[in-house]
Amino acid sequence: GFFVNIATTVTRHNLKEIPEMITLCEDLGVDWFMMYNFVPTGRGRFIEENDLSPREREDLLRMLWERMKTSKLNLLSTAPQFARVALEAEGASCSVVPTHFSNTELPGQLRSLADFIGGCGAGRFYIALEPNGDMTPCVFLPKKVGNILEESPERLWAELDDFRRLRDRGSLQGGCGSCDYRFVCGGCRARAYGYFGDFTLPDPGCIRNEDEYAKLTRIQGAPQAV
């Protein structure tokens, strides 16, 4: 049969419906449920007030992890913090390290591989291409880094400074740069770019970066993208 994945972007509008959506997916017998992280890009820039707070996102990811233990579904999230939540919850006994493309089982010494496959994949595992050949690190990170019709894609992938910085967790600033989980998580680089205009700055959606979220908060109580 067909492989079926149901995906949704979580905002404050549908946050409370996520547990029921997971149950629906289980009842339908689909293979995956993918929970997309909100990124303030494209039309998302006009609804930033619907982004989850760090606490809301943390509670949601903890719920997702607990449901994953008993669900017949593969439950995934593009929020890189999902790996940190899993490791904090299970400690040394954690053999499954969630990534945005799979919940990878890495028992014993294999868990060290999480440092390489975990976290945001922008410019590390994938790129995005526009119809005119423009290359960006991610579909949610609209920073042109080159054009495959004008330059060699292989050279762009191997030599661009932006890609090198995205692959080097030592280039991360603030809370993401000093976090113990920067290799398995590292924060969403598209969210950092969307809110601050710099993909090396902290992801303000993480519970460990609540101070960054507070800086973005205005009188209305909603973060504002740059």
Short mmCIF file of C-alpha atoms in Angstrom, two decimals:
data_model
loop_
_atom_site.label_atom_id
_atom_site.label_comp_id
_atom_site.label_asym_id
_atom_site.label_seq_id
_atom_site.Cartn_x
_atom_site.Cartn_y
_atom_site.Cartn_z
CA GLY A 1 0.00 0.00 0.00
CA PHE A 2 0.87 3.66 0.09
CA PHE A 3 3.09 5.25 2.71
CA VAL A 4 0.94 7.93 4.36
CA ASN A 5 2.19 10.87 6.41
CA ILE A 6 -0.13 13.46 7.94
CA ALA A 7 1.54 16.75 8.80
CA THR A 8 0.43 19.95 10.49
CA THR A 9 2.08 23.19 11.54
CA VAL A 10 1.34 23.83 15.20
CA THR A 11 0.19 27.30 16.25
CA ARG A 12 -1.83 28.59 19.15
CA HIS A 13 -4.95 28.03 17.02
CA ASN A 14 -4.59 24.25 16.88
CA LEU A 15 -2.29 23.50 19.82
CA LYS A 16 -5.01 21.88 21.93
CA GLU A 17 -6.14 19.71 19.01
CA ILE A 18 -2.80 17.93 18.52
CA PRO A 19 -3.50 14.98 20.88
CA GLU A 20 -6.80 14.35 19.07
CA MET A 21 -5.05 14.58 15.70
CA ILE A 22 -2.58 11.92 16.80
CA THR A 23 -5.46 9.69 17.88
CA LEU A 24 -7.14 10.24 14.50
CA CYS A 25 -3.93 9.26 12.71
CA GLU A 26 -3.74 6.10 14.81
CA ASP A 27 -7.35 5.25 14.01
CA LEU A 28 -6.75 5.81 10.28
CA GLY A 29 -3.66 3.61 10.35
CA VAL A 30 -1.31 6.14 8.77
CA ASP A 31 2.44 5.63 8.99
CA TRP A 32 3.71 9.00 10.25
CA PHE A 33 2.44 12.07 12.03
CA MET A 34 4.74 15.04 11.39
CA MET A 35 4.48 18.09 13.63
CA TYR A 36 5.93 21.11 11.84
CA ASN A 37 7.55 23.89 13.82
CA PHE A 38 6.15 27.35 13.08
CA VAL A 39 8.67 29.55 11.23
CA PRO A 40 8.03 33.28 10.65
CA THR A 41 8.69 33.23 6.93
CA GLY A 42 6.52 33.77 3.88
CA ARG A 43 2.95 34.40 4.95
CA GLY A 44 3.95 33.20 8.40
CA ARG A 45 5.46 36.65 8.96
CA PHE A 46 1.94 38.03 9.17
CA ILE A 47 0.81 35.69 11.95
CA GLU A 48 3.79 35.67 14.32
CA GLU A 49 1.44 36.27 17.23
CA ASN A 50 0.24 32.68 16.75
CA ASP A 51 3.70 31.22 17.38
CA LEU A 52 3.98 29.06 20.48
CA SER A 53 5.78 30.37 23.54
CA PRO A 54 8.84 28.40 24.70
CA ARG A 55 6.78 26.84 27.49
CA GLU A 56 3.97 25.82 25.14
CA ARG A 57 6.47 24.26 22.74
CA GLU A 58 8.26 22.44 25.56
CA ASP A 59 5.03 20.96 26.93
CA LEU A 60 3.95 19.95 23.43
CA LEU A 61 7.22 18.14 22.70
CA ARG A 62 7.09 16.36 26.05
CA MET A 63 3.57 15.19 25.24
CA LEU A 64 4.72 14.00 21.82
CA TRP A 65 7.57 12.03 23.37
CA GLU A 66 5.29 10.33 25.89
CA ARG A 67 2.76 9.45 23.18
CA MET A 68 5.52 8.05 20.99
CA LYS A 69 6.38 5.45 23.62
CA THR A 70 3.01 3.73 23.24
CA SER A 71 1.79 4.80 19.80
CA LYS A 72 1.92 2.54 16.76
CA LEU A 73 2.60 5.72 14.79
CA ASN A 74 6.00 7.18 14.09
CA LEU A 75 5.65 10.64 15.67
CA LEU A 76 8.09 13.25 14.39
CA SER A 77 8.70 16.96 14.71
CA THR A 78 10.78 19.46 12.77
CA ALA A 79 11.51 21.21 16.08
CA PRO A 80 15.14 20.23 16.80
CA GLN A 81 14.44 20.59 20.53
CA PHE A 82 12.60 17.27 20.34
CA ALA A 83 15.93 15.44 20.68
CA ARG A 84 16.84 17.38 23.82
CA VAL A 85 13.43 16.68 25.33
CA ALA A 86 13.87 12.96 24.72
CA LEU A 87 17.39 12.85 26.15
CA GLU A 88 16.41 14.87 29.22
CA ALA A 89 13.42 12.62 29.84
CA GLU A 90 15.23 9.30 29.45
CA GLY A 91 18.83 10.12 30.36
CA ALA A 92 21.46 7.48 29.67
CA SER A 93 18.76 4.90 28.90
CA CYS A 94 17.56 6.82 25.84
CA SER A 95 18.33 4.79 22.70
CA VAL A 96 16.00 6.65 20.31
CA VAL A 97 17.21 10.10 19.27
CA PRO A 98 14.50 12.02 17.38
CA THR A 99 15.48 13.92 14.26
CA HIS A 100 13.25 15.80 11.85
CA PHE A 101 13.40 12.91 9.35
CA SER A 102 13.29 9.83 11.60
CA ASN A 103 13.28 8.65 15.18
CA THR A 104 16.64 6.96 14.98
CA GLU A 105 17.51 4.11 17.33
CA LEU A 106 21.11 4.53 18.45
CA PRO A 107 21.83 2.10 21.30
CA GLY A 108 25.05 2.07 23.29
CA GLN A 109 28.09 3.60 21.65
CA LEU A 110 26.12 4.37 18.49
CA ARG A 111 24.43 7.22 20.35
CA SER A 112 27.46 9.39 19.64
CA LEU A 113 26.25 9.46 16.02
CA ALA A 114 23.44 11.74 17.18
CA ASP A 115 25.97 14.57 17.25
CA PHE A 116 26.28 14.25 13.48
CA ILE A 117 22.73 13.42 12.33
CA GLY A 118 20.80 15.40 14.94
CA GLY A 119 19.55 18.94 14.94
CA CYS A 120 18.63 21.40 12.23
CA GLY A 121 19.45 20.09 8.76
CA ALA A 122 19.55 23.44 6.92
CA GLY A 123 22.65 23.48 4.73
CA ARG A 124 23.78 20.23 6.34
CA PHE A 125 21.45 17.54 4.98
CA TYR A 126 19.51 19.49 2.40
CA ILE A 127 19.09 22.73 0.49
CA ALA A 128 16.15 24.41 -1.24
CA LEU A 129 15.96 25.50 -4.87
CA GLU A 130 13.82 28.25 -6.35
CA PRO A 131 12.40 27.98 -9.91
CA ASN A 132 15.05 30.44 -11.14
CA GLY A 133 17.89 28.31 -9.75
CA ASP A 134 18.48 30.30 -6.58
CA MET A 135 19.74 28.14 -3.72
CA THR A 136 18.80 28.65 -0.06
CA PRO A 137 19.78 26.54 2.97
CA CYS A 138 16.17 25.52 3.67
CA VAL A 139 12.67 26.11 2.28
CA PHE A 140 11.98 28.11 5.45
CA LEU A 141 15.24 30.09 5.38
CA PRO A 142 14.95 32.54 2.45
CA LYS A 143 18.59 33.61 2.26
CA LYS A 144 20.01 33.26 -1.25
CA VAL A 145 23.45 31.69 -1.10
CA GLY A 146 24.00 31.04 -4.81
CA ASN A 147 22.41 29.97 -8.10
CA ILE A 148 22.90 26.52 -9.61
CA LEU A 149 22.42 27.88 -13.14
CA GLU A 150 25.36 30.23 -12.67
CA GLU A 151 27.71 28.16 -10.51
CA SER A 152 28.52 24.51 -9.87
CA PRO A 153 26.08 23.00 -7.33
CA GLU A 154 28.89 20.79 -6.04
CA ARG A 155 31.15 23.77 -5.44
CA LEU A 156 28.37 25.74 -3.75
CA TRP A 157 27.60 22.81 -1.45
CA ALA A 158 31.23 22.22 -0.54
CA GLU A 159 32.67 25.71 -0.36
CA LEU A 160 30.05 28.30 0.59
CA ASP A 161 30.82 30.09 3.84
CA ASP A 162 27.14 30.12 4.85
CA PHE A 163 26.99 26.33 4.60
CA ARG A 164 30.22 25.98 6.54
CA ARG A 165 28.80 28.10 9.35
CA LEU A 166 25.57 26.11 9.37
CA ARG A 167 27.59 22.90 9.74
CA ASP A 168 29.81 24.30 12.48
CA ARG A 169 27.96 24.33 15.80
CA GLY A 170 30.82 26.43 17.13
CA SER A 171 29.46 29.33 15.08
CA LEU A 172 26.21 29.43 17.07
CA GLN A 173 25.77 32.42 19.35
CA GLY A 174 24.02 32.97 22.67
CA GLY A 175 22.10 30.20 24.39
CA CYS A 176 22.25 27.82 21.43
CA GLY A 177 26.02 28.19 21.20
CA SER A 178 26.61 27.40 24.87
CA CYS A 179 23.95 24.69 25.22
CA ASP A 180 25.03 21.16 26.13
CA TYR A 181 22.63 19.87 23.46
CA ARG A 182 23.90 22.06 20.61
CA PHE A 183 25.03 19.04 18.57
CA VAL A 184 21.84 16.98 18.81
CA CYS A 185 19.67 20.10 18.63
CA GLY A 186 21.29 23.45 17.89
CA GLY A 187 17.96 25.22 17.51
CA CYS A 188 16.05 25.95 14.31
CA ARG A 189 18.26 28.12 12.11
CA ALA A 190 15.29 29.30 10.03
CA ARG A 191 13.52 30.58 13.14
CA ALA A 192 16.66 32.44 14.22
CA TYR A 193 16.91 33.99 10.76
CA GLY A 194 13.20 34.82 10.65
CA TYR A 195 13.20 36.61 13.99
CA PHE A 196 16.69 38.13 14.06
CA GLY A 197 17.94 38.15 10.45
CA ASP A 198 20.98 36.04 11.44
CA PHE A 199 20.90 32.24 11.37
CA THR A 200 23.69 31.96 13.96
CA LEU A 201 21.63 33.64 16.70
CA PRO A 202 19.53 31.70 19.24
CA ASP A 203 16.22 30.05 18.40
CA PRO A 204 13.78 32.05 20.59
CA GLY A 205 11.32 29.16 20.71
CA CYS A 206 13.38 27.03 23.10
CA ILE A 207 12.70 26.91 26.82
CA ARG A 208 16.42 27.56 27.36
CA ASN A 209 16.15 30.79 25.38
CA GLU A 210 13.18 32.33 27.15
CA ASP A 211 15.15 35.55 27.58
CA GLU A 212 15.40 35.86 23.79
CA TYR A 213 11.66 35.28 23.49
CA ALA A 214 11.08 38.00 26.09
CA LYS A 215 13.14 40.45 24.01
CA LEU A 216 10.86 39.82 21.04
CA THR A 217 7.68 40.24 23.04
CA ARG A 218 5.85 43.51 22.49
CA ILE A 219 2.91 45.15 24.26
CA GLN A 220 0.56 42.70 22.53
CA GLY A 221 2.53 39.82 24.01
CA ALA A 222 3.56 38.42 20.62
CA PRO A 223 7.03 38.05 19.11
CA GLN A 224 7.82 40.14 16.05
CA ALA A 225 10.04 39.03 13.17
CA VAL A 226 12.61 41.42 11.77
#
